[in-house]
GROMACS .gro file of C-alpha atoms in nm:
model
  364
    1MET     CA    1  -8.981 -19.209  -7.434
    2VAL     CA    2  -8.862 -19.181  -7.079
    3ASP     CA    3  -8.633 -18.887  -7.157
    4ILE     CA    4  -8.908 -18.708  -7.344
    5GLY     CA    5  -9.146 -18.760  -7.045
    6VAL     CA    6  -8.878 -18.616  -6.813
    7ALA     CA    7  -8.832 -18.323  -7.038
    8LEU     CA    8  -9.205 -18.253  -7.052
    9LEU     CA    9  -9.226 -18.282  -6.668
   10VAL     CA   10  -8.938 -18.030  -6.622
   11GLN     CA   11  -9.109 -17.800  -6.877
   12ALA     CA   12  -9.429 -17.810  -6.688
   13ALA     CA   13  -9.249 -17.719  -6.364
   14MET     CA   14  -9.062 -17.430  -6.537
   15THR     CA   15  -9.383 -17.303  -6.690
   16MET     CA   16  -9.540 -17.230  -6.342
   17PRO     CA   17  -9.367 -16.886  -6.291
   18PHE     CA   18  -9.503 -16.781  -6.630
   19VAL     CA   19  -9.871 -16.858  -6.558
   20VAL     CA   20  -9.918 -16.752  -6.204
   21PRO     CA   21 -10.010 -16.383  -6.136
   22ARG     CA   22  -9.688 -16.175  -6.081
   23PRO     CA   23  -9.647 -15.851  -5.876
   24ALA     CA   24  -9.597 -15.539  -6.079
   25ASP     CA   25  -9.247 -15.484  -5.949
   26LEU     CA   26  -9.111 -15.819  -6.081
   27PRO     CA   27  -8.984 -15.869  -6.439
   28PRO     CA   28  -9.273 -15.950  -6.681
   29ALA     CA   29  -9.333 -16.298  -6.809
   30THR     CA   30  -9.279 -16.244  -7.184
   31TRP     CA   31  -9.295 -16.498  -7.469
   32PRO     CA   32  -8.929 -16.450  -7.564
   33ALA     CA   33  -8.837 -16.528  -7.196
   34TYR     CA   34  -9.057 -16.843  -7.207
   35GLY     CA   35  -8.911 -16.951  -7.542
   36LEU     CA   36  -8.557 -16.926  -7.399
   37THR     CA   37  -8.669 -17.121  -7.092
   38THR     CA   38  -8.795 -17.394  -7.315
   39LEU     CA   39  -8.455 -17.389  -7.492
   40THR     CA   40  -8.283 -17.497  -7.174
   41VAL     CA   41  -8.522 -17.796  -7.132
   42ILE     CA   42  -8.503 -17.936  -7.492
   43PRO     CA   43  -8.145 -18.080  -7.458
   44LEU     CA   44  -8.278 -18.309  -7.179
   45VAL     CA   45  -8.418 -18.534  -7.455
   46TRP     CA   46  -8.062 -18.639  -7.529
   47ARG     CA   47  -7.944 -18.665  -7.166
   48ARG     CA   48  -7.861 -19.028  -7.183
   49ARG     CA   49  -7.678 -19.029  -7.515
   50ALA     CA   50  -7.453 -18.723  -7.449
   51PRO     CA   51  -7.490 -18.620  -7.083
   52VAL     CA   52  -7.184 -18.382  -7.069
   53ALA     CA   53  -7.283 -18.212  -7.390
   54VAL     CA   54  -7.634 -18.164  -7.257
   55LEU     CA   55  -7.495 -18.015  -6.937
   56LEU     CA   56  -7.287 -17.761  -7.142
   57ALA     CA   57  -7.592 -17.668  -7.354
   58VAL     CA   58  -7.813 -17.621  -7.039
   59LEU     CA   59  -7.544 -17.403  -6.875
   60ALA     CA   60  -7.509 -17.197  -7.196
   61ALA     CA   61  -7.889 -17.146  -7.244
   62SER     CA   62  -7.931 -17.062  -6.870
   63ALA     CA   63  -7.646 -16.799  -6.896
   64LEU     CA   64  -7.808 -16.648  -7.206
   65TYR     CA   65  -8.146 -16.635  -7.034
   66LYS     CA   66  -7.992 -16.452  -6.737
   67LEU     CA   67  -7.777 -16.211  -6.941
   68ALA     CA   68  -8.008 -16.131  -7.232
   69LEU     CA   69  -8.349 -16.132  -7.079
   70GLU     CA   70  -8.514 -16.024  -6.761
   71GLY     CA   71  -8.770 -16.302  -6.706
   72PRO     CA   72  -8.916 -16.490  -6.417
   73GLY     CA   73  -8.671 -16.683  -6.206
   74GLN     CA   74  -8.710 -17.050  -6.096
   75PRO     CA   75  -8.731 -17.176  -5.741
   76LEU     CA   76  -8.502 -17.467  -5.835
   77PRO     CA   77  -8.252 -17.524  -6.115
   78TYR     CA   78  -8.453 -17.815  -6.255
   79THR     CA   79  -8.268 -17.885  -6.579
   80GLY     CA   80  -7.928 -17.864  -6.406
   81LEU     CA   81  -8.039 -18.102  -6.129
   82VAL     CA   82  -8.176 -18.354  -6.381
   83ILE     CA   83  -7.856 -18.365  -6.598
   84VAL     CA   84  -7.624 -18.378  -6.290
   85TYR     CA   85  -7.825 -18.680  -6.165
   86THR     CA   86  -7.796 -18.837  -6.500
   87ILE     CA   87  -7.422 -18.792  -6.527
   88ALA     CA   88  -7.374 -18.930  -6.170
   89ALA     CA   89  -7.592 -19.235  -6.251
   90LEU     CA   90  -7.459 -19.324  -6.602
   91SER     CA   91  -7.126 -19.161  -6.669
   92PRO     CA   92  -6.775 -19.307  -6.598
   93PRO     CA   93  -6.550 -19.150  -6.338
   94ALA     CA   94  -6.362 -18.920  -6.578
   95LYS     CA   95  -6.679 -18.750  -6.686
   96ARG     CA   96  -6.811 -18.734  -6.332
   97LEU     CA   97  -6.488 -18.562  -6.223
   98ALA     CA   98  -6.507 -18.322  -6.507
   99THR     CA   99  -6.874 -18.237  -6.420
  100THR     CA  100  -6.778 -18.176  -6.052
  101ILE     CA  101  -6.496 -17.932  -6.150
  102LEU     CA  102  -6.735 -17.758  -6.393
  103LEU     CA  103  -7.008 -17.716  -6.129
  104LEU     CA  104  -6.758 -17.580  -5.867
  105ALA     CA  105  -6.700 -17.292  -6.112
  106ALA     CA  106  -7.041 -17.252  -6.261
  107ILE     CA  107  -7.243 -17.243  -5.929
  108PRO     CA  108  -7.057 -16.946  -5.783
  109ALA     CA  109  -7.072 -16.773  -6.122
  110SER     CA  110  -7.452 -16.824  -6.139
  111VAL     CA  111  -7.502 -16.693  -5.785
  112GLY     CA  112  -7.293 -16.396  -5.867
  113LEU     CA  113  -7.517 -16.312  -6.155
  114ASN     CA  114  -7.831 -16.348  -5.931
  115THR     CA  115  -7.844 -16.262  -5.558
  116ARG     CA  116  -7.476 -16.285  -5.470
  117SER     CA  117  -7.596 -16.416  -5.128
  118ALA     CA  118  -7.429 -16.680  -4.913
  119ARG     CA  119  -7.769 -16.836  -4.863
  120GLU     CA  120  -7.827 -16.900  -5.230
  121LEU     CA  121  -7.466 -17.026  -5.278
  122THR     CA  122  -7.503 -17.276  -4.993
  123PHE     CA  123  -7.849 -17.400  -5.110
  124SER     CA  124  -7.722 -17.438  -5.472
  125PHE     CA  125  -7.420 -17.656  -5.361
  126PHE     CA  126  -7.653 -17.854  -5.140
  127VAL     CA  127  -7.916 -17.931  -5.408
  128PHE     CA  128  -7.657 -18.022  -5.678
  129ALA     CA  129  -7.465 -18.237  -5.425
  130ALA     CA  130  -7.794 -18.416  -5.345
  131ALA     CA  131  -7.875 -18.471  -5.714
  132TYR     CA  132  -7.516 -18.621  -5.757
  133VAL     CA  133  -7.551 -18.850  -5.451
  134PHE     CA  134  -7.892 -18.981  -5.570
  135GLY     CA  135  -7.738 -19.054  -5.908
  136ARG     CA  136  -7.461 -19.254  -5.744
  137LEU     CA  137  -7.709 -19.441  -5.534
  138THR     CA  138  -7.908 -19.530  -5.846
  139ASP     CA  139  -7.594 -19.656  -6.010
  140ALA     CA  140  -7.503 -19.870  -5.704
  141ARG     CA  141  -7.857 -20.008  -5.694
  142ARG     CA  142  -7.846 -20.096  -6.060
  143ARG     CA  143  -7.512 -20.266  -6.020
  144ALA     CA  144  -7.638 -20.471  -5.733
  145ASN     CA  145  -7.945 -20.578  -5.922
  146ARG     CA  146  -7.727 -20.683  -6.222
  147ILE     CA  147  -7.494 -20.880  -6.000
  148GLU     CA  148  -7.794 -21.050  -5.827
  149ALA     CA  149  -7.937 -21.135  -6.174
  150GLU     CA  150  -7.599 -21.281  -6.290
  151GLN     CA  151  -7.577 -21.492  -5.975
  152ALA     CA  152  -7.934 -21.614  -6.023
  153ALA     CA  153  -7.854 -21.713  -6.377
  154ALA     CA  154  -7.542 -21.889  -6.265
  155ARG     CA  155  -7.737 -22.085  -6.006
  156GLU     CA  156  -7.995 -22.176  -6.260
  157ARG     CA  157  -7.726 -22.292  -6.505
  158ALA     CA  158  -7.583 -22.507  -6.226
  159ARG     CA  159  -7.922 -22.653  -6.144
  160ILE     CA  160  -7.986 -22.738  -6.516
  161ALA     CA  161  -7.640 -22.884  -6.550
  162ARG     CA  162  -7.703 -23.099  -6.231
  163GLU     CA  163  -8.041 -23.218  -6.368
  164MET     CA  164  -7.896 -23.314  -6.704
  165HIS     CA  165  -7.606 -23.488  -6.542
  166ASP     CA  166  -7.841 -23.692  -6.324
  167ILE     CA  167  -8.071 -23.783  -6.614
  168LEU     CA  168  -7.809 -23.868  -6.860
  169SER     CA  169  -7.571 -24.044  -6.622
  170HIS     CA  170  -7.848 -24.269  -6.486
  171ALA     CA  171  -7.982 -24.359  -6.838
  172VAL     CA  172  -7.645 -24.419  -6.994
  173SER     CA  173  -7.517 -24.625  -6.698
  174LEU     CA  174  -7.817 -24.856  -6.718
  175MET     CA  175  -7.783 -24.881  -7.098
  176ILE     CA  176  -7.410 -24.969  -7.071
  177VAL     CA  177  -7.480 -25.238  -6.808
  178GLN     CA  178  -7.754 -25.398  -7.018
  179ALA     CA  179  -7.563 -25.370  -7.338
  180GLU     CA  180  -7.250 -25.542  -7.184
  181ALA     CA  181  -7.473 -25.819  -7.057
  182GLY     CA  182  -7.662 -25.857  -7.393
  183PRO     CA  183  -7.413 -26.054  -7.598
  184VAL     CA  184  -7.362 -26.316  -7.317
  185ALA     CA  185  -7.741 -26.351  -7.271
  186VAL     CA  186  -7.787 -26.396  -7.646
  187ARG     CA  187  -7.581 -26.707  -7.646
  188THR     CA  188  -7.696 -26.851  -7.314
  189ALA     CA  189  -8.042 -26.716  -7.233
  190PRO     CA  190  -8.218 -26.543  -7.523
  191GLU     CA  191  -8.511 -26.448  -7.305
  192ARG     CA  192  -8.275 -26.249  -7.078
  193ALA     CA  193  -8.124 -26.083  -7.383
  194GLU     CA  194  -8.467 -25.969  -7.501
  195ALA     CA  195  -8.524 -25.823  -7.149
  196ALA     CA  196  -8.192 -25.641  -7.165
  197PHE     CA  197  -8.283 -25.480  -7.492
  198ASP     CA  198  -8.618 -25.383  -7.356
  199ALA     CA  199  -8.445 -25.227  -7.053
  200ILE     CA  200  -8.206 -25.031  -7.280
  201SER     CA  201  -8.508 -24.901  -7.474
  202GLU     CA  202  -8.698 -24.810  -7.160
  203ALA     CA  203  -8.394 -24.627  -7.014
  204GLY     CA  204  -8.356 -24.424  -7.332
  205ARG     CA  205  -8.726 -24.340  -7.358
  206ASP     CA  206  -8.737 -24.226  -6.994
  207ALA     CA  207  -8.428 -24.010  -7.037
  208MET     CA  208  -8.587 -23.842  -7.343
  209VAL     CA  209  -8.916 -23.778  -7.151
  210GLN     CA  210  -8.737 -23.628  -6.854
  211LEU     CA  211  -8.511 -23.412  -7.077
  212ARG     CA  212  -8.811 -23.281  -7.272
  213ARG     CA  213  -8.992 -23.209  -6.941
  214MET     CA  214  -8.682 -23.020  -6.801
  215LEU     CA  215  -8.608 -22.825  -7.119
  216GLY     CA  216  -8.980 -22.748  -7.169
  217VAL     CA  217  -8.986 -22.536  -6.851
  218LEU     CA  218  -8.722 -22.309  -7.014
  219ARG     CA  219  -8.958 -22.209  -7.299
  220GLU     CA  220  -9.211 -21.941  -7.274
  221GLY     CA  221  -9.532 -22.074  -7.132
  222ASP     CA  222  -9.741 -21.930  -7.410
  223GLU     CA  223  -9.505 -22.028  -7.693
  224PRO     CA  224  -9.705 -22.205  -7.961
  225GLY     CA  225  -9.604 -22.569  -7.977
  226GLY     CA  226  -9.395 -22.540  -7.664
  227ALA     CA  227  -9.334 -22.826  -7.441
  228PRO     CA  228  -9.583 -22.854  -7.153
  229ARG     CA  229  -9.471 -22.738  -6.807
  230GLU     CA  230  -9.482 -23.073  -6.624
  231PRO     CA  231  -9.342 -23.115  -6.267
  232GLN     CA  232  -9.010 -23.286  -6.212
  233PRO     CA  233  -9.036 -23.646  -6.095
  234GLY     CA  234  -9.094 -23.695  -5.729
  235LEU     CA  235  -9.167 -23.975  -5.484
  236ALA     CA  236  -9.434 -24.121  -5.712
  237GLY     CA  237  -9.161 -24.192  -5.965
  238LEU     CA  238  -8.948 -24.401  -5.722
  239PRO     CA  239  -9.114 -24.739  -5.805
  240ASP     CA  240  -9.053 -24.701  -6.176
  241LEU     CA  241  -8.689 -24.597  -6.097
  242LEU     CA  242  -8.628 -24.893  -5.876
  243ASP     CA  243  -8.775 -25.133  -6.137
  244ARG     CA  244  -8.537 -25.005  -6.397
  245ILE     CA  245  -8.243 -25.062  -6.159
  246ARG     CA  246  -8.376 -25.418  -6.092
  247ALA     CA  247  -8.379 -25.482  -6.462
  248SER     CA  248  -8.011 -25.423  -6.469
  249GLY     CA  249  -7.964 -25.732  -6.247
  250LEU     CA  250  -7.921 -25.550  -5.914
  251ASP     CA  251  -8.135 -25.660  -5.627
  252VAL     CA  252  -8.304 -25.354  -5.486
  253VAL     CA  253  -8.472 -25.351  -5.141
  254TYR     CA  254  -8.698 -25.060  -5.066
  255GLY     CA  255  -8.867 -24.962  -4.742
  256THR     CA  256  -8.988 -24.665  -4.540
  257THR     CA  257  -8.974 -24.584  -4.169
  258GLY     CA  258  -9.207 -24.344  -3.985
  259ALA     CA  259  -9.544 -24.197  -4.096
  260ALA     CA  260  -9.516 -24.147  -4.478
  261ARG     CA  261  -9.666 -23.821  -4.590
  262PRO     CA  262  -9.676 -23.604  -4.900
  263LEU     CA  263  -9.373 -23.385  -4.938
  264PRO     CA  264  -9.343 -23.043  -5.113
  265ASP     CA  265  -9.290 -23.076  -5.482
  266THR     CA  266  -8.935 -22.937  -5.462
  267ILE     CA  267  -8.831 -23.168  -5.182
  268GLY     CA  268  -9.000 -23.462  -5.349
  269ALA     CA  269  -8.796 -23.397  -5.659
  270THR     CA  270  -8.477 -23.361  -5.457
  271VAL     CA  271  -8.528 -23.694  -5.285
  272PHE     CA  272  -8.588 -23.855  -5.622
  273ARG     CA  273  -8.278 -23.713  -5.770
  274ILE     CA  274  -8.064 -23.815  -5.474
  275VAL     CA  275  -8.187 -24.179  -5.483
  276GLN     CA  276  -8.139 -24.178  -5.862
  277GLU     CA  277  -7.785 -24.050  -5.840
  278ALA     CA  278  -7.691 -24.292  -5.552
  279LEU     CA  279  -7.828 -24.584  -5.751
  280THR     CA  280  -7.649 -24.468  -6.065
  281ASN     CA  281  -7.312 -24.465  -5.871
  282THR     CA  282  -7.401 -24.819  -5.739
  283VAL     CA  283  -7.450 -24.950  -6.090
  284LYS     CA  284  -7.150 -24.775  -6.234
  285HIS     CA  285  -6.881 -24.821  -5.970
  286ALA     CA  286  -6.984 -25.057  -5.692
  287ALA     CA  287  -6.998 -25.406  -5.853
  288ALA     CA  288  -7.269 -25.468  -5.595
  289ARG     CA  289  -7.539 -25.743  -5.593
  290THR     CA  290  -7.774 -25.579  -5.349
  291VAL     CA  291  -7.866 -25.226  -5.267
  292SER     CA  292  -8.100 -25.102  -4.995
  293VAL     CA  293  -8.305 -24.780  -5.033
  294ARG     CA  294  -8.484 -24.650  -4.720
  295LEU     CA  295  -8.676 -24.327  -4.651
  296THR     CA  296  -8.718 -24.228  -4.293
  297TYR     CA  297  -8.989 -23.972  -4.218
  298GLY     CA  298  -8.924 -23.761  -3.909
  299GLU     CA  299  -9.130 -23.483  -3.757
  300GLY     CA  300  -8.947 -23.213  -3.937
  301ASP     CA  301  -8.732 -23.387  -4.196
  302VAL     CA  302  -8.697 -23.683  -4.430
  303CYS     CA  303  -8.380 -23.893  -4.432
  304VAL     CA  304  -8.261 -24.094  -4.742
  305GLU     CA  305  -8.038 -24.390  -4.690
  306VAL     CA  306  -7.886 -24.587  -4.990
  307VAL     CA  307  -7.645 -24.872  -4.892
  308ASP     CA  308  -7.493 -25.130  -5.118
  309ASP     CA  309  -7.272 -25.440  -5.067
  310GLY     CA  310  -7.025 -25.354  -5.333
  311ARG     CA  311  -6.661 -25.280  -5.322
  312GLY     CA  312  -6.692 -24.954  -5.114
  313PRO     CA  313  -6.518 -24.628  -5.154
  314ARG     CA  314  -6.223 -24.613  -5.394
  315SER     CA  315  -5.903 -24.500  -5.225
  316GLY     CA  316  -5.801 -24.143  -5.306
  317SER     CA  317  -6.138 -24.051  -5.455
  318GLY     CA  318  -6.307 -23.744  -5.338
  319GLY     CA  319  -6.623 -23.820  -5.516
  320GLY     CA  320  -6.732 -23.732  -5.876
  321HIS     CA  321  -6.994 -23.494  -5.995
  322GLY     CA  322  -7.266 -23.726  -5.874
  323LEU     CA  323  -7.178 -23.706  -5.509
  324VAL     CA  324  -7.112 -23.339  -5.538
  325GLY     CA  325  -7.460 -23.303  -5.682
  326ILE     CA  326  -7.610 -23.494  -5.393
  327ARG     CA  327  -7.447 -23.265  -5.147
  328GLU     CA  328  -7.557 -22.954  -5.332
  329ARG     CA  329  -7.910 -23.075  -5.353
  330ALA     CA  330  -7.926 -23.140  -4.983
  331ALA     CA  331  -7.752 -22.803  -4.901
  332ALA     CA  332  -8.008 -22.623  -5.118
  333HIS     CA  333  -8.277 -22.714  -4.866
  334GLY     CA  334  -8.062 -22.673  -4.557
  335GLY     CA  335  -7.989 -23.038  -4.532
  336THR     CA  336  -7.678 -23.248  -4.499
  337ALA     CA  337  -7.528 -23.539  -4.695
  338VAL     CA  338  -7.274 -23.797  -4.578
  339THR     CA  339  -7.113 -24.054  -4.799
  340GLY     CA  340  -6.861 -24.323  -4.730
  341GLN     CA  341  -6.798 -24.681  -4.626
  342GLY     CA  342  -7.102 -24.886  -4.539
  343PRO     CA  343  -7.191 -25.059  -4.215
  344ASP     CA  344  -6.929 -25.311  -4.088
  345GLY     CA  345  -6.682 -25.178  -4.338
  346ARG     CA  346  -6.871 -25.321  -4.640
  347GLY     CA  347  -7.008 -25.149  -4.937
  348PHE     CA  348  -7.085 -24.783  -4.977
  349GLU     CA  349  -7.356 -24.572  -4.823
  350VAL     CA  350  -7.524 -24.241  -4.885
  351ARG     CA  351  -7.714 -24.075  -4.599
  352VAL     CA  352  -7.900 -23.748  -4.659
  353ARG     CA  353  -8.123 -23.548  -4.426
  354VAL     CA  354  -8.349 -23.286  -4.573
  355PRO     CA  355  -8.559 -23.056  -4.359
  356VAL     CA  356  -8.927 -23.054  -4.432
  357PRO     CA  357  -9.135 -22.733  -4.360
  358SER     CA  358  -9.437 -22.766  -4.146
  359VAL     CA  359  -9.771 -22.819  -4.322
  360ALA     CA  360  -9.858 -22.446  -4.278
  361GLY     CA  361  -9.537 -22.346  -4.462
  362VAL     CA  362  -9.562 -22.591  -4.748
  363THR     CA  363  -9.623 -22.442  -5.093
  364ARG     CA  364  -9.720 -22.698  -5.345
   0.00000   0.00000   0.00000
């Protein structure tokens, strides 16, 4: 439809010399001349599918018009400019080179059949060169847009992978800890075994809810039966998260410093995921008994500190996907993340600083 519209627009432009009054000393505007003019426009409908063939057809029809009929001339070679632009924008280098060579021969020949003036020759080379340059710029812009779209898709895939890693790693880690403690508790403290099984069930249900919520935003908003678009968990979800960690047998101490205030949704979700991943690493690797979680609200940032009393960093370990994810989440907001040995050489600590926009710049 676009190509048909372009052809109609060019036809309208080429019709103008046939409908405006003409001086008596100029060639008459006859119907055969108009029909042959139309014949030069029709090939533009196929300009995307066979651009070089369309260029040859346009050149042949234009030569026939000039040699066989004395009709009104055109102020611009509309059809030629359109097809040269198309070849420059869509065709590979070999076809573009062939087109350039063909035009270097066709333009002087056309001028020779017309005015034979240097002015027309210079003008013709200029307008065709401009059409070619505009075509190349269009191709460059299209390539840049495609690269940008691919990069955006890659970033989104990385974000989704990070979210799924955090959700599944957290849930599975808690389930493993509770399942390992379950058989011992069955023999010694049945009530603790029941609590362990309840914790396994709760961890699984929470993971399913979060996965449905995350995958739901990938669906079309108007899709019938689609999952609702719910926000990712934020600071309001921290108490439940900490309770699940406590149910695994780890003593969790939570506190805040500074004037607590609402955070933008994206930063709140980032803080939640950072705390979740830090606690998951503690459960999986630290063999700790106590972990401290503290949020510090500054004037232009929020700092997250998670410190445990476990075995500390493993020698030779550069950190798994979880610690990498923590750094990536912080960096996405212009923040920083530091991980390593805890205070006094004991345990492991995660310290993250995330800038918080001013109230005027917050979009919720």
